[in-house]
């Protein structure tokens, strides 16, 4: 495919003299159509379970909302993003640093075969071309140009993902970064983008869509606030419950003074609160139960994605 062909993405023209002379495609997808609503998700090959989970979840939910996911087909974050999109039957494009017929890295051969069957592999290198270090940095400009914005999920201080983010910024695309643990080397690059480069912090797919979508239309809804059982209580009943000490017991008179209501009201509300399991009677008066003391819902335990591999050492050819 060459510039001027019907399927040629005009966004590549933003590269000016750096525009590819041609692209080789493998797969049934339409590249120009896939790039109309697209987001690049990139990051470290030595990805943590946290990064793999974030990339796969973002890609899957973006695909559910009709967005294409573009990445580089590498180990780690790239592969997780491609798999997440495929799992949601969404379009995903891998921009390779080698020929579309050369499976690199070899461990992603099955992923590339599935993408060639259902989606799209793209390269500006002719078939049969093998990768070398420079080609990875050169292909990053294509990833940035094809998409409306780039999300960096994890990146070390020296990272190919940061190179992609740099190209995105030069081209006027939105640059987004996912925060990570301050103790993680894999998040140093993301935090630098947020602190020094003015990247947009994203933690949900809705925030990504808001950053690259239509102004005033694709706004991210506010995060849902957990609803606690005490939130459903009527105002006076809740004020009586909040008058209880965190530890120990209290009598109706003490509660009436603290809640600012009369004694008859307190006695009526004590029965309701006891029936709801918020309080219990003791020899010294009334006290909060365990559920009555709780101010937050039980925490959920994070689970690693079962179908994504844990990535270890980097391959020497490709910069992180």
XYZ file of C-alpha atoms in Angstrom:
320
model
C 0.000 0.000 0.000
C 1.324 3.443 -0.969
C 0.348 7.052 -0.277
C -2.729 7.920 -2.311
C -4.224 4.434 -2.115
C -7.801 4.386 -0.728
C -6.724 2.532 2.413
C -3.722 4.782 3.134
C -4.239 6.531 6.535
C -3.894 10.268 5.932
C -2.672 10.696 9.520
C 0.694 9.347 8.330
C 1.058 12.490 6.233
C 1.641 14.392 9.500
C 5.125 12.853 9.493
C 6.072 15.043 6.528
C 9.366 13.915 5.049
C 9.420 11.053 7.540
C 6.282 9.469 6.080
C 6.740 5.835 5.027
C 7.150 5.271 1.284
C 4.959 2.195 1.513
C 3.406 -0.222 3.980
C 3.054 -3.990 3.788
C -0.122 -5.388 5.354
C -1.088 -8.888 6.396
C -4.640 -9.565 7.558
C -8.262 -8.783 6.701
C -8.511 -5.451 8.564
C -8.883 -2.067 6.868
C -6.020 0.090 8.125
C -7.536 3.492 7.377
C -10.870 2.583 8.945
C -9.161 1.020 11.969
C -7.229 4.235 12.625
C -10.247 6.557 12.621
C -10.909 5.741 16.298
C -7.667 4.330 17.595
C -5.432 4.473 20.649
C -1.850 3.271 20.943
C -1.045 1.288 24.093
C 2.688 0.770 24.616
C 5.051 -0.059 27.423
C 7.863 -2.152 28.792
C 8.573 -5.689 27.658
C 9.697 -6.523 31.209
C 6.193 -5.812 32.408
C 4.837 -6.477 35.871
C 1.558 -8.339 36.496
C 0.071 -4.927 37.321
C 1.089 -3.545 33.932
C -0.116 -6.609 32.024
C -3.476 -6.434 33.764
C -3.858 -2.705 33.084
C -2.930 -3.020 29.395
C -5.229 -5.980 28.770
C -8.174 -4.437 30.633
C -7.766 -1.068 28.910
C -7.572 -2.671 25.472
C -10.544 -4.936 26.087
C -12.803 -2.151 27.328
C -11.692 0.226 24.575
C -12.567 -2.462 22.029
C -15.996 -2.817 23.632
C -16.491 0.914 23.053
C -15.534 0.684 19.379
C -11.890 1.813 19.565
C -8.993 0.137 17.788
C -5.821 -0.654 19.719
C -2.457 -0.068 18.060
C 0.821 -1.352 19.468
C 4.175 -2.791 18.456
C 3.685 -6.532 18.835
C 6.477 -6.805 21.422
C 6.499 -8.886 24.587
C 4.945 -7.484 27.743
C 2.608 -4.506 27.485
C 2.272 -4.606 23.681
C 1.254 -8.260 23.585
C -1.148 -7.795 26.517
C -2.844 -4.905 24.696
C -3.239 -6.929 21.484
C -4.625 -9.916 23.396
C -7.043 -7.757 25.356
C -8.486 -6.304 22.160
C -8.737 -9.716 20.490
C -10.470 -11.113 23.572
C -13.199 -8.489 23.094
C -13.400 -9.200 19.329
C -12.055 -5.729 18.632
C -9.685 -4.539 15.894
C -6.023 -4.310 16.789
C -3.015 -3.340 14.668
C 0.573 -4.439 15.272
C 3.197 -2.178 13.694
C 6.274 -4.362 13.304
C 9.960 -3.523 12.984
C 10.452 -6.467 10.615
C 8.628 -8.042 7.706
C 5.019 -9.082 8.325
C 6.035 -12.664 7.506
C 8.789 -12.753 10.155
C 7.457 -13.693 13.618
C 9.494 -11.609 16.040
C 9.628 -12.172 18.927
C 9.205 -15.876 18.227
C 7.223 -16.399 21.444
C 4.472 -14.195 19.954
C 4.150 -16.307 16.809
C 0.729 -17.602 17.881
C -0.462 -14.062 18.610
C 0.706 -12.838 15.188
C -1.028 -15.745 13.469
C -4.280 -14.895 15.221
C -3.919 -11.200 14.348
C -3.229 -12.058 10.702
C -6.413 -14.128 10.695
C -8.669 -11.614 12.452
C -7.028 -8.197 12.386
C -3.898 -6.624 10.902
C -0.079 -6.737 10.884
C 1.674 -3.702 9.390
C 5.300 -2.933 8.498
C 7.197 -0.471 6.348
C 9.900 -3.134 5.880
C 9.469 -5.580 2.977
C 8.626 -9.221 3.692
C 11.623 -11.238 4.768
C 13.209 -8.298 6.628
C 14.643 -9.241 10.004
C 14.687 -6.799 12.910
C 17.581 -4.793 14.225
C 17.752 -2.199 16.974
C 17.323 0.945 14.862
C 14.150 -0.310 13.178
C 12.323 -0.464 16.516
C 12.873 3.250 17.123
C 11.967 4.077 13.508
C 8.670 2.169 13.636
C 7.616 4.050 16.791
C 6.813 7.153 14.734
C 4.308 5.095 12.725
C 2.577 3.868 15.892
C 2.288 7.454 17.135
C 1.058 8.817 13.794
C -1.610 6.162 13.213
C -3.372 6.755 16.542
C -5.203 9.681 18.118
C -3.240 9.303 21.325
C -0.634 7.132 23.033
C -1.005 5.496 26.445
C 2.220 4.486 28.187
C 1.357 1.792 30.737
C 4.848 1.003 32.054
C 8.243 2.332 31.001
C 11.684 2.460 32.531
C 13.847 5.580 32.473
C 15.285 4.552 29.075
C 12.445 3.078 27.111
C 11.222 2.661 23.559
C 7.745 3.483 24.838
C 9.006 6.933 25.828
C 10.294 7.345 22.277
C 6.784 6.611 20.994
C 5.360 9.134 23.461
C 7.884 11.707 22.204
C 6.737 11.197 18.622
C 3.108 11.485 19.702
C 3.831 14.827 21.366
C 5.678 16.112 18.274
C 2.699 15.174 16.098
C 0.210 16.913 18.368
C -1.332 13.675 19.612
C -2.497 13.175 23.192
C 0.108 11.565 25.454
C -1.257 9.627 28.433
C 0.480 7.704 31.207
C -0.654 5.194 33.805
C 0.767 5.772 37.301
C 2.425 2.882 39.071
C 4.139 2.054 42.365
C 6.861 4.562 43.263
C 9.117 1.603 44.098
C 8.819 0.107 40.597
C 11.515 0.716 37.968
C 8.900 0.014 35.327
C 6.951 3.127 36.311
C 9.820 5.646 36.359
C 9.195 6.655 32.760
C 5.446 7.071 33.281
C 5.975 9.256 36.330
C 8.483 11.378 34.427
C 5.943 11.903 31.640
C 3.373 12.999 34.197
C 5.705 15.265 36.157
C 7.881 16.798 33.439
C 6.189 16.332 30.073
C 2.592 17.270 30.892
C 1.142 13.868 30.047
C -2.469 13.166 30.984
C -2.886 10.779 33.900
C -5.321 7.957 33.101
C -6.568 5.185 35.344
C -9.709 4.089 33.478
C -10.615 3.425 29.827
C -13.267 6.150 30.109
C -10.516 8.680 30.846
C -8.623 7.575 27.726
C -11.726 8.021 25.581
C -12.316 11.444 27.137
C -8.764 12.519 26.232
C -8.920 11.429 22.571
C -12.662 11.520 21.875
C -15.085 14.235 20.894
C -14.987 17.356 23.042
C -18.009 17.609 25.294
C -19.376 14.238 24.189
C -16.980 11.498 25.296
C -16.692 12.723 28.874
C -15.652 10.193 31.514
C -18.307 9.673 34.192
C -17.105 10.306 37.742
C -15.877 7.189 39.563
C -18.629 5.420 41.414
C -18.590 6.075 45.161
C -19.106 2.937 47.275
C -22.524 2.881 48.938
C -22.338 1.731 52.567
C -25.265 0.256 54.490
C -25.290 3.294 56.801
C -25.729 5.568 53.748
C -29.205 4.120 53.264
C -30.329 5.103 56.755
C -32.746 7.987 57.286
C -31.036 11.192 58.493
C -32.026 11.083 62.200
C -31.278 7.371 62.461
C -27.843 7.943 60.950
C -27.134 10.805 63.380
C -27.892 8.484 66.305
C -25.589 5.827 64.849
C -22.801 8.376 64.384
C -23.181 9.433 68.046
C -21.850 6.048 69.199
C -18.245 5.911 70.395
C -15.875 3.822 68.277
C -15.112 1.620 71.287
C -17.126 0.882 74.391
C -20.803 1.277 75.192
C -23.091 4.276 75.667
C -26.492 4.822 77.235
C -29.543 6.409 75.572
C -29.089 9.685 77.486
C -25.495 10.100 76.292
C -26.530 9.351 72.736
C -29.408 11.822 72.880
C -27.090 14.641 73.962
C -24.485 13.878 71.333
C -27.007 13.365 68.500
C -29.044 16.435 69.467
C -32.395 14.627 69.684
C -34.779 13.770 72.516
C -34.636 10.559 74.546
C -37.830 9.067 73.057
C -36.400 9.435 69.551
C -33.162 7.756 70.591
C -35.016 4.807 72.133
C -37.052 4.381 68.937
C -33.943 4.499 66.722
C -31.985 2.077 68.911
C -34.482 -0.651 68.078
C -34.174 0.049 64.344
C -30.382 0.065 64.482
C -30.294 -3.171 66.473
C -32.631 -4.832 63.978
C -30.326 -3.703 61.170
C -27.277 -5.258 62.859
C -25.510 -1.941 63.489
C -25.571 -2.100 67.305
C -26.018 -4.619 70.093
C -27.040 -4.416 73.727
C -24.559 -5.131 76.519
C -24.650 -4.949 80.306
C -23.061 -1.468 80.111
C -25.465 -0.102 77.455
C -25.401 -0.119 73.665
C -22.309 -0.565 71.484
C -21.462 -0.801 67.799
C -21.190 -4.173 66.132
C -18.373 -4.949 63.690
C -20.548 -3.958 60.720
C -21.641 -0.810 62.539
C -18.003 0.274 62.961
C -17.157 -0.309 59.304
C -16.816 2.867 57.244
C -15.805 1.202 53.981
C -16.783 -1.827 51.917
C -14.581 -4.917 52.160
C -11.460 -4.622 49.949
C -11.298 -6.631 46.751
C -8.268 -8.764 46.115
C -6.418 -8.133 42.860
C -6.131 -11.178 40.644
C -3.495 -11.603 37.945
C -4.933 -12.243 34.478
C -4.917 -16.007 33.942
C -4.156 -15.918 30.211
C -1.224 -13.485 30.212
C 2.360 -14.642 30.838
C 4.638 -13.092 33.397
C 7.456 -11.478 31.449
C 11.034 -11.818 32.584
C 14.238 -10.611 30.949
C 14.245 -8.279 27.948
C 15.398 -9.304 24.510
C 18.665 -7.472 23.680
C 17.486 -6.148 20.311
C 14.572 -3.961 21.311
C 14.832 -1.016 23.733
C 12.347 -1.168 26.546
